[in-house]
PDB file of C-alpha atoms in Angstrom:
ATOM      1  CA  MET I   1     -12.246 -95.988  23.517  1.00 72.00           C
ATOM      2  CA  ASN I   2     -14.096 -94.359  20.206  1.00 91.00           C
ATOM      3  CA  ARG I   3     -11.836 -92.735  17.867  1.00 92.00           C
ATOM      4  CA  MET I   4     -13.783 -91.861  15.288  1.00 94.00           C
ATOM      5  CA  ASN I   5     -14.229 -88.917  18.476  1.00 96.00           C
ATOM      6  CA  GLN I   6     -10.682 -87.751  16.771  1.00 97.00           C
ATOM      7  CA  VAL I   7     -11.732 -87.451  13.435  1.00 98.00           C
ATOM      8  CA  ALA I   8     -12.401 -83.838  11.878  1.00 98.00           C
ATOM      9  CA  ILE I   9     -12.814 -82.735   8.124  1.00 98.00           C
ATOM     10  CA  ASN I  10     -10.729 -80.429   6.700  1.00 98.00           C
ATOM     11  CA  LEU I  11     -13.693 -77.896   5.102  1.00 98.00           C
ATOM     12  CA  TYR I  12     -10.724 -77.319   2.358  1.00 98.00           C
ATOM     13  CA  THR I  13     -12.630 -80.188   0.445  1.00 98.00           C
ATOM     14  CA  LEU I  14     -16.354 -79.030   0.675  1.00 98.00           C
ATOM     15  CA  ARG I  15     -14.135 -75.735  -0.016  1.00 98.00           C
ATOM     16  CA  LYS I  16     -17.899 -74.760  -3.065  1.00 98.00           C
ATOM     17  CA  GLU I  17     -20.368 -75.755  -0.362  1.00 98.00           C
ATOM     18  CA  ALA I  18     -19.156 -73.945   2.013  1.00 98.00           C
ATOM     19  CA  LYS I  19     -18.818 -71.011   0.779  1.00 98.00           C
ATOM     20  CA  LYS I  20     -22.766 -71.454  -1.016  1.00 98.00           C
ATOM     21  CA  ASN I  21     -23.844 -72.483   3.058  1.00 98.00           C
ATOM     22  CA  LEU I  22     -21.292 -72.774   5.634  1.00 98.00           C
ATOM     23  CA  LEU I  23     -23.701 -73.779   8.307  1.00 98.00           C
ATOM     24  CA  GLY I  24     -26.130 -76.860   5.663  1.00 98.00           C
ATOM     25  CA  THR I  25     -22.503 -77.897   4.654  1.00 98.00           C
ATOM     26  CA  LEU I  26     -21.755 -78.829   8.586  1.00 98.00           C
ATOM     27  CA  GLU I  27     -25.101 -80.311   8.669  1.00 98.00           C
ATOM     28  CA  LYS I  28     -24.334 -82.963   6.465  1.00 98.00           C
ATOM     29  CA  VAL I  29     -21.252 -83.732   7.732  1.00 98.00           C
ATOM     30  CA  SER I  30     -22.213 -83.899  11.207  1.00 98.00           C
ATOM     31  CA  GLU I  31     -24.861 -86.753   9.076  1.00 98.00           C
ATOM     32  CA  ILE I  32     -21.019 -88.475   7.717  1.00 98.00           C
ATOM     33  CA  GLY I  33     -19.894 -89.025  11.394  1.00 98.00           C
ATOM     34  CA  TYR I  34     -17.198 -85.968  11.906  1.00 98.00           C
ATOM     35  CA  CYS I  35     -17.408 -85.226  15.072  1.00 97.00           C
ATOM     36  CA  GLY I  36     -14.420 -82.183  14.322  1.00 98.00           C
ATOM     37  CA  VAL I  37     -14.463 -79.553  11.729  1.00 98.00           C
ATOM     38  CA  GLU I  38     -11.258 -77.154  10.945  1.00 98.00           C
ATOM     39  CA  PHE I  39     -12.287 -74.951   8.995  1.00 98.00           C
ATOM     40  CA  ALA I  40     -11.341 -73.013   5.090  1.00 98.00           C
ATOM     41  CA  GLY I  41     -12.816 -69.653   5.942  1.00 98.00           C
ATOM     42  CA  PHE I  42     -15.213 -68.838   8.003  1.00 98.00           C
ATOM     43  CA  PHE I  43     -17.609 -66.834   4.562  1.00 98.00           C
ATOM     44  CA  ASN I  44     -18.719 -63.830   6.994  1.00 97.00           C
ATOM     45  CA  THR I  45     -20.426 -66.952   9.362  1.00 98.00           C
ATOM     46  CA  PRO I  46     -21.351 -64.622  12.453  1.00 98.00           C
ATOM     47  CA  ALA I  47     -19.257 -66.472  15.197  1.00 98.00           C
ATOM     48  CA  ASN I  48     -22.196 -66.985  16.927  1.00 98.00           C
ATOM     49  CA  ARG I  49     -24.606 -68.405  14.770  1.00 98.00           C
ATOM     50  CA  LEU I  50     -21.678 -70.530  13.748  1.00 98.00           C
ATOM     51  CA  LYS I  51     -20.914 -71.517  17.455  1.00 98.00           C
ATOM     52  CA  GLU I  52     -24.761 -71.780  18.357  1.00 98.00           C
ATOM     53  CA  THR I  53     -24.245 -74.457  14.773  1.00 98.00           C
ATOM     54  CA  LEU I  54     -21.236 -76.197  16.230  1.00 98.00           C
ATOM     55  CA  GLU I  55     -22.430 -76.623  19.782  1.00 98.00           C
ATOM     56  CA  ARG I  56     -26.213 -78.416  18.850  1.00 98.00           C
ATOM     57  CA  LEU I  57     -24.601 -80.605  16.036  1.00 98.00           C
ATOM     58  CA  ARG I  58     -22.361 -81.496  19.247  1.00 98.00           C
ATOM     59  CA  MET I  59     -19.051 -80.829  16.490  1.00 98.00           C
ATOM     60  CA  ILE I  60     -15.676 -79.656  17.722  1.00 98.00           C
ATOM     61  CA  SER I  61     -14.010 -76.310  15.517  1.00 98.00           C
ATOM     62  CA  VAL I  62     -10.506 -78.513  16.018  1.00 98.00           C
ATOM     63  CA  ALA I  63      -8.592 -75.918  14.113  1.00 98.00           C
ATOM     64  CA  SER I  64      -8.926 -73.092  11.062  1.00 98.00           C
ATOM     65  CA  HIS I  65      -6.510 -72.191   8.207  1.00 98.00           C
ATOM     66  CA  THR I  66      -5.666 -68.657   8.426  1.00 98.00           C
ATOM     67  CA  PRO I  67      -3.133 -66.894   6.155  1.00 98.00           C
ATOM     68  CA  ILE I  68      -0.668 -66.230   7.080  1.00 98.00           C
ATOM     69  CA  GLU I  69      -1.406 -62.393   5.630  1.00 98.00           C
ATOM     70  CA  ALA I  70      -4.783 -62.122   8.612  1.00 98.00           C
ATOM     71  CA  LEU I  71      -1.980 -63.826  10.750  1.00 98.00           C
ATOM     72  CA  ARG I  72      -0.280 -60.494  10.723  1.00 98.00           C
ATOM     73  CA  ASP I  73      -2.671 -57.978  10.067  1.00 98.00           C
ATOM     74  CA  ASN I  74      -5.395 -58.598  11.416  1.00 98.00           C
ATOM     75  CA  LEU I  75      -5.040 -61.350  14.738  1.00 98.00           C
ATOM     76  CA  ASP I  76      -6.971 -59.965  16.994  1.00 98.00           C
ATOM     77  CA  GLU I  77      -9.537 -59.802  15.338  1.00 98.00           C
ATOM     78  CA  VAL I  78      -8.553 -63.942  14.139  1.00 98.00           C
ATOM     79  CA  LEU I  79      -8.704 -64.563  17.763  1.00 98.00           C
ATOM     80  CA  ARG I  80     -11.697 -63.135  18.819  1.00 98.00           C
ATOM     81  CA  TYR I  81     -13.732 -65.247  16.277  1.00 98.00           C
ATOM     82  CA  ASN I  82     -12.083 -68.198  17.043  1.00 98.00           C
ATOM     83  CA  GLN I  83     -11.506 -68.015  20.954  1.00 98.00           C
ATOM     84  CA  THR I  84     -15.637 -67.746  20.126  1.00 98.00           C
ATOM     85  CA  ILE I  85     -16.167 -70.782  18.045  1.00 98.00           C
ATOM     86  CA  GLY I  86     -14.217 -72.409  20.442  1.00 98.00           C
ATOM     87  CA  THR I  87     -11.388 -73.173  17.623  1.00 98.00           C
ATOM     88  CA  LYS I  88      -8.678 -75.889  19.646  1.00 98.00           C
ATOM     89  CA  TYR I  89      -5.476 -74.544  17.324  1.00 98.00           C
ATOM     90  CA  ILE I  90      -5.190 -71.178  14.983  1.00 98.00           C
ATOM     91  CA  VAL I  91      -2.823 -72.806  11.715  1.00 98.00           C
ATOM     92  CA  CYS I  92      -0.937 -71.137   9.181  1.00 98.00           C
ATOM     93  CA  PRO I  93      -1.322 -73.112   5.549  1.00 98.00           C
ATOM     94  CA  TRP I  94       0.992 -71.516   3.441  1.00 97.00           C
ATOM     95  CA  ASP I  95       4.501 -70.094   3.468  1.00 97.00           C
ATOM     96  CA  GLN I  96       6.978 -69.728   1.139  1.00 95.00           C
ATOM     97  CA  CYS I  97      10.856 -69.425   1.673  1.00 97.00           C
ATOM     98  CA  ALA I  98      13.757 -69.949   0.140  1.00 94.00           C
ATOM     99  CA  THR I  99      16.496 -68.809   2.413  1.00 96.00           C
ATOM    100  CA  ARG I 100      17.807 -69.627   5.706  1.00 95.00           C
ATOM    101  CA  GLU I 101      17.180 -66.269   6.326  1.00 97.00           C
ATOM    102  CA  GLU I 102      13.720 -65.983   5.185  1.00 97.00           C
ATOM    103  CA  TYR I 103      12.377 -69.352   7.991  1.00 97.00           C
ATOM    104  CA  ARG I 104      14.564 -67.747  10.256  1.00 98.00           C
ATOM    105  CA  GLU I 105      12.751 -64.677   9.473  1.00 98.00           C
ATOM    106  CA  ARG I 106       9.314 -66.503   9.735  1.00 98.00           C
ATOM    107  CA  ALA I 107      10.027 -68.521  12.519  1.00 98.00           C
ATOM    108  CA  VAL I 108      10.874 -65.044  14.438  1.00 98.00           C
ATOM    109  CA  PHE I 109       7.333 -64.694  13.332  1.00 98.00           C
ATOM    110  CA  PHE I 110       5.159 -67.488  14.471  1.00 98.00           C
ATOM    111  CA  ASN I 111       7.261 -67.550  17.304  1.00 98.00           C
ATOM    112  CA  SER I 112       5.933 -63.801  18.216  1.00 98.00           C
ATOM    113  CA  VAL I 113       1.900 -64.904  16.392  1.00 98.00           C
ATOM    114  CA  ALA I 114       1.942 -68.565  18.782  1.00 98.00           C
ATOM    115  CA  LYS I 115       2.867 -66.596  22.067  1.00 97.00           C
ATOM    116  CA  LYS I 116      -0.543 -64.093  21.390  1.00 98.00           C
ATOM    117  CA  ILE I 117      -2.677 -67.140  20.167  1.00 98.00           C
ATOM    118  CA  SER I 118      -1.135 -69.347  23.459  1.00 98.00           C
ATOM    119  CA  ASP I 119      -2.736 -66.572  25.461  1.00 98.00           C
ATOM    120  CA  ALA I 120      -5.797 -66.126  24.079  1.00 98.00           C
ATOM    121  CA  GLY I 121      -6.010 -70.298  25.593  1.00 98.00           C
ATOM    122  CA  MET I 122      -5.304 -71.648  22.329  1.00 98.00           C
ATOM    123  CA  GLY I 123      -2.505 -73.552  20.083  1.00 98.00           C
ATOM    124  CA  PHE I 124      -0.822 -72.834  17.047  1.00 98.00           C
ATOM    125  CA  GLY I 125       0.098 -75.245  13.471  1.00 98.00           C
ATOM    126  CA  TYR I 126       2.471 -74.362  10.980  1.00 98.00           C
ATOM    127  CA  HIS I 127       0.415 -76.985   7.831  1.00 98.00           C
ATOM    128  CA  ASN I 128       3.547 -78.234   4.995  1.00 98.00           C
ATOM    129  CA  HIS I 129       3.526 -79.039   1.453  1.00 98.00           C
ATOM    130  CA  ALA I 130       6.714 -80.069  -0.845  1.00 98.00           C
ATOM    131  CA  HIS I 131       8.477 -76.660  -0.993  1.00 97.00           C
ATOM    132  CA  GLU I 132       9.346 -77.787   2.450  1.00 98.00           C
ATOM    133  CA  PHE I 133      11.424 -80.290   1.429  1.00 98.00           C
ATOM    134  CA  GLU I 134      13.543 -79.202  -0.300  1.00 97.00           C
ATOM    135  CA  LEU I 135      17.325 -78.649   0.816  1.00 96.00           C
ATOM    136  CA  VAL I 136      18.571 -75.763   3.158  1.00 95.00           C
ATOM    137  CA  ASP I 137      22.051 -76.055   3.803  1.00 92.00           C
ATOM    138  CA  GLY I 138      21.490 -79.707   3.801  1.00 94.00           C
ATOM    139  CA  LYS I 139      18.770 -79.553   5.794  1.00 96.00           C
ATOM    140  CA  TYR I 140      14.687 -79.557   4.908  1.00 98.00           C
ATOM    141  CA  GLY I 141      13.473 -76.649   5.410  1.00 98.00           C
ATOM    142  CA  LEU I 142      10.294 -77.220   7.577  1.00 98.00           C
ATOM    143  CA  ASP I 143      13.137 -79.532   9.656  1.00 98.00           C
ATOM    144  CA  TYR I 144      14.869 -75.863   9.744  1.00 96.00           C
ATOM    145  CA  LEU I 145      11.322 -74.063  10.354  1.00 98.00           C
ATOM    146  CA  TYR I 146      10.390 -75.857  13.909  1.00 98.00           C
ATOM    147  CA  GLU I 147      14.595 -76.213  14.584  1.00 97.00           C
ATOM    148  CA  LEU I 148      14.236 -72.259  14.771  1.00 97.00           C
ATOM    149  CA  THR I 149      10.113 -71.882  16.415  1.00 98.00           C
ATOM    150  CA  ASP I 150       9.132 -72.232  20.352  1.00 97.00           C
ATOM    151  CA  PRO I 151       8.051 -76.354  20.306  1.00 97.00           C
ATOM    152  CA  LYS I 152       6.214 -75.057  23.614  1.00 95.00           C
ATOM    153  CA  TRP I 153       4.111 -72.484  21.188  1.00 95.00           C
ATOM    154  CA  VAL I 154       4.684 -74.057  16.951  1.00 98.00           C
ATOM    155  CA  ILE I 155       3.140 -77.836  16.913  1.00 98.00           C
ATOM    156  CA  PRO I 156       3.951 -78.875  13.489  1.00 98.00           C
ATOM    157  CA  GLN I 157       0.637 -80.307  11.379  1.00 98.00           C
ATOM    158  CA  LEU I 158       2.191 -83.065   8.881  1.00 98.00           C
ATOM    159  CA  ASP I 159       0.326 -83.527   6.482  1.00 98.00           C
ATOM    160  CA  ILE I 160       1.351 -86.899   5.339  1.00 98.00           C
ATOM    161  CA  TYR I 161       0.160 -86.568   1.093  1.00 98.00           C
ATOM    162  CA  TRP I 162       3.011 -83.951   0.584  1.00 98.00           C
ATOM    163  CA  ILE I 163       5.201 -85.478   3.351  1.00 98.00           C
ATOM    164  CA  TYR I 164       5.230 -88.921   0.662  1.00 98.00           C
ATOM    165  CA  TYR I 165       4.979 -86.531  -2.806  1.00 98.00           C
ATOM    166  CA  ALA I 166       8.855 -84.970  -1.316  1.00 98.00           C
ATOM    167  CA  GLY I 167       9.547 -88.307  -1.438  1.00 98.00           C
ATOM    168  CA  ILE I 168      10.064 -89.259   2.600  1.00 98.00           C
ATOM    169  CA  ASP I 169       8.083 -91.989   4.719  1.00 98.00           C
ATOM    170  CA  PRO I 170       5.134 -90.193   6.461  1.00 98.00           C
ATOM    171  CA  VAL I 171       6.130 -92.903   9.247  1.00 98.00           C
ATOM    172  CA  ALA I 172       9.276 -92.165  10.106  1.00 98.00           C
ATOM    173  CA  TYR I 173       9.387 -88.106   9.547  1.00 98.00           C
ATOM    174  CA  ILE I 174       5.784 -88.129  12.221  1.00 98.00           C
ATOM    175  CA  ASP I 175       8.002 -89.966  14.076  1.00 98.00           C
ATOM    176  CA  ARG I 176      10.564 -86.937  13.981  1.00 98.00           C
ATOM    177  CA  TYR I 177       8.617 -84.961  15.953  1.00 98.00           C
ATOM    178  CA  ALA I 178       7.028 -87.107  18.830  1.00 98.00           C
ATOM    179  CA  GLY I 179       4.883 -85.209  21.233  1.00 95.00           C
ATOM    180  CA  ARG I 180       5.247 -82.218  19.636  1.00 98.00           C
ATOM    181  CA  CYS I 181       2.775 -83.100  16.555  1.00 98.00           C
ATOM    182  CA  LYS I 182      -1.305 -83.132  18.307  1.00 98.00           C
ATOM    183  CA  LEU I 183      -2.488 -82.847  14.276  1.00 98.00           C
ATOM    184  CA  ILE I 184      -1.694 -84.854  11.065  1.00 98.00           C
ATOM    185  CA  HIS I 185      -3.677 -84.683   8.577  1.00 98.00           C
ATOM    186  CA  LEU I 186      -4.907 -88.316   6.042  1.00 98.00           C
ATOM    187  CA  LYS I 187      -4.707 -88.010   2.657  1.00 98.00           C
ATOM    188  CA  ASP I 188      -4.076 -90.535  -0.086  1.00 98.00           C
ATOM    189  CA  MET I 189      -2.350 -91.098  -3.645  1.00 98.00           C
ATOM    190  CA  SER I 190      -4.396 -93.033  -5.940  1.00 98.00           C
ATOM    191  CA  ASP I 191      -1.351 -94.187  -7.471  1.00 98.00           C
ATOM    192  CA  ASN I 192       2.480 -92.978  -7.746  1.00 97.00           C
ATOM    193  CA  ILE I 193       2.449 -91.600 -11.787  1.00 98.00           C
ATOM    194  CA  SER I 194      -0.436 -89.100 -11.886  1.00 97.00           C
ATOM    195  CA  LYS I 195       0.150 -88.799  -7.677  1.00 98.00           C
ATOM    196  CA  SER I 196      -3.430 -87.786  -7.613  1.00 98.00           C
ATOM    197  CA  ILE I 197      -5.312 -87.280  -4.005  1.00 98.00           C
ATOM    198  CA  THR I 198      -8.114 -89.454  -3.728  1.00 98.00           C
ATOM    199  CA  GLU I 199     -10.064 -91.041  -0.726  1.00 98.00           C
ATOM    200  CA  VAL I 200      -8.082 -91.710   2.415  1.00 98.00           C
ATOM    201  CA  GLY I 201      -7.984 -95.151   2.634  1.00 98.00           C
ATOM    202  CA  ASN I 202      -8.226 -96.180  -1.676  1.00 98.00           C
ATOM    203  CA  GLY I 203      -5.285 -95.166  -2.214  1.00 98.00           C
ATOM    204  CA  ILE I 204      -1.399 -96.402  -2.074  1.00 98.00           C
ATOM    205  CA  LEU I 205       0.117 -94.502   1.578  1.00 98.00           C
ATOM    206  CA  ASP I 206       0.211 -97.168   4.697  1.00 98.00           C
ATOM    207  CA  ILE I 207      -3.048 -94.923   6.236  1.00 98.00           C
ATOM    208  CA  LYS I 208      -2.946 -97.809   9.281  1.00 98.00           C
ATOM    209  CA  GLY I 209       0.434 -97.003   9.955  1.00 98.00           C
ATOM    210  CA  VAL I 210       0.181 -93.423  10.565  1.00 98.00           C
ATOM    211  CA  MET I 211      -2.370 -93.352  12.347  1.00 98.00           C
ATOM    212  CA  ALA I 212      -0.761 -96.290  14.356  1.00 98.00           C
ATOM    213  CA  LYS I 213       1.868 -93.654  14.705  1.00 98.00           C
ATOM    214  CA  GLY I 214      -0.121 -91.048  15.439  1.00 98.00           C
ATOM    215  CA  LEU I 215      -1.733 -92.873  18.274  1.00 97.00           C
ATOM    216  CA  GLU I 216       2.094 -93.648  19.349  1.00 98.00           C
ATOM    217  CA  ILE I 217       3.510 -90.836  19.510  1.00 98.00           C
ATOM    218  CA  GLY I 218       0.384 -88.212  21.445  1.00 97.00           C
ATOM    219  CA  ALA I 219      -1.879 -86.811  17.757  1.00 98.00           C
ATOM    220  CA  GLU I 220      -5.091 -85.170  19.483  1.00 98.00           C
ATOM    221  CA  TRP I 221      -6.229 -84.912  15.886  1.00 98.00           C
ATOM    222  CA  PHE I 222      -6.505 -86.844  12.430  1.00 98.00           C
ATOM    223  CA  ALA I 223      -7.901 -84.403   9.886  1.00 98.00           C
ATOM    224  CA  VAL I 224      -9.516 -85.574   6.465  1.00 98.00           C
ATOM    225  CA  GLU I 225      -9.099 -83.608   3.444  1.00 98.00           C
ATOM    226  CA  GLN I 226      -9.165 -84.308  -0.096  1.00 98.00           C
ATOM    227  CA  ASP I 227      -7.975 -81.324  -2.413  1.00 97.00           C
ATOM    228  CA  VAL I 228     -10.010 -81.991  -5.720  1.00 97.00           C
ATOM    229  CA  CYS I 229     -12.304 -84.618  -5.947  1.00 98.00           C
ATOM    230  CA  GLU I 230     -13.349 -87.335  -8.585  1.00 96.00           C
ATOM    231  CA  ARG I 231     -16.038 -87.992  -7.010  1.00 97.00           C
ATOM    232  CA  PRO I 232     -18.610 -85.626  -5.072  1.00 98.00           C
ATOM    233  CA  ALA I 233     -17.282 -83.795  -2.140  1.00 98.00           C
ATOM    234  CA  LEU I 234     -19.716 -85.553  -0.107  1.00 98.00           C
ATOM    235  CA  GLU I 235     -19.600 -89.099  -1.069  1.00 98.00           C
ATOM    236  CA  SER I 236     -15.543 -89.231  -1.052  1.00 98.00           C
ATOM    237  CA  ILE I 237     -15.568 -87.446   2.608  1.00 98.00           C
ATOM    238  CA  ARG I 238     -17.861 -89.741   3.404  1.00 98.00           C
ATOM    239  CA  ILE I 239     -16.061 -93.082   1.797  1.00 98.00           C
ATOM    240  CA  SER I 240     -12.739 -91.592   3.634  1.00 98.00           C
ATOM    241  CA  TYR I 241     -15.034 -91.873   6.721  1.00 98.00           C
ATOM    242  CA  GLU I 242     -15.893 -94.876   7.116  1.00 98.00           C
ATOM    243  CA  ASN I 243     -13.148 -95.753   5.606  1.00 98.00           C
ATOM    244  CA  VAL I 244     -10.442 -95.090   9.267  1.00 98.00           C
ATOM    245  CA  ARG I 245     -13.777 -96.129  10.748  1.00 98.00           C
ATOM    246  CA  ARG I 246     -12.342-100.016   9.270  1.00 98.00           C
ATOM    247  CA  LEU I 247      -7.813 -98.740   9.748  1.00 98.00           C
ATOM    248  CA  PHE I 248      -9.141 -97.896  13.278  1.00 97.00           C
ATOM    249  CA  GLN I 249     -11.093-100.843  14.560  1.00 96.00           C
ATOM    250  CA  GLU I 250      -8.233-102.745  13.047  1.00 96.00           C
ATOM    251  CA  LEU I 251      -5.713-101.464  14.919  1.00 95.00           C
ATOM    252  CA  GLU I 252      -7.565-102.344  18.352  1.00 92.00           C
ATOM    253  CA  GLU I 253      -8.253-105.801  16.940  1.00 89.00           C
ATOM    254  CA  HIS I 254      -4.304-106.251  16.116  1.00 81.00           C
ATOM    255  CA  LYS I 255      -4.051-105.126  19.617  1.00 77.00           C
ATOM    256  CA  ARG I 256      -6.107-107.926  21.668  1.00 69.00           C
TER     257      ARG I 256
END
């Protein structure tokens, strides 16, 4: 099995390029080798044109990062667009809750939205940052959110950089959501002092351990993301792609 068929690029990494020319950016991403894409905005691109480009490039719309405001105010439009391009998951990329009641209210909303998304043939997920690991009545806020949401409809999209940033072992935390976590964000940290984000495989995180654990628990996709790039972004995602491919090869060789 070619595990690189489970690797996507999150286009937030290429947000400047995508804003100028989304379809042309997809061409360049495809040339590197990525077969999956996670969108971070569509930049007024007609859905049918995007669908045609994805089909021609044989790329899969793995997920679409969709702001909570759009889920609240324009859900029907979000569903129509993503159905057209064949998106697998709609993911809320950011939220801010501080109290148990706020998390409870958000869980009610997510359950409601996720049910509608499920009825439309897609999955729904939530993407974490570090602030969800602040304790709420003795429990991580993120755990509280997932405890209150229906596991049939709401999946974790775990970002390993932010888990590590919060002082938690990403491999162990991914294992906590075995069977439920279908999407993992591969993101690396250059060092423990600057905590800057670097190419996947060039930093200090146990990327290979994360990938192994992800496969073990049934993750479907690994999305490469780099919020800030010191190199040109396309060069950075190429480095990440090659590093991820090498690590998958090492995992396969270890199994033999």
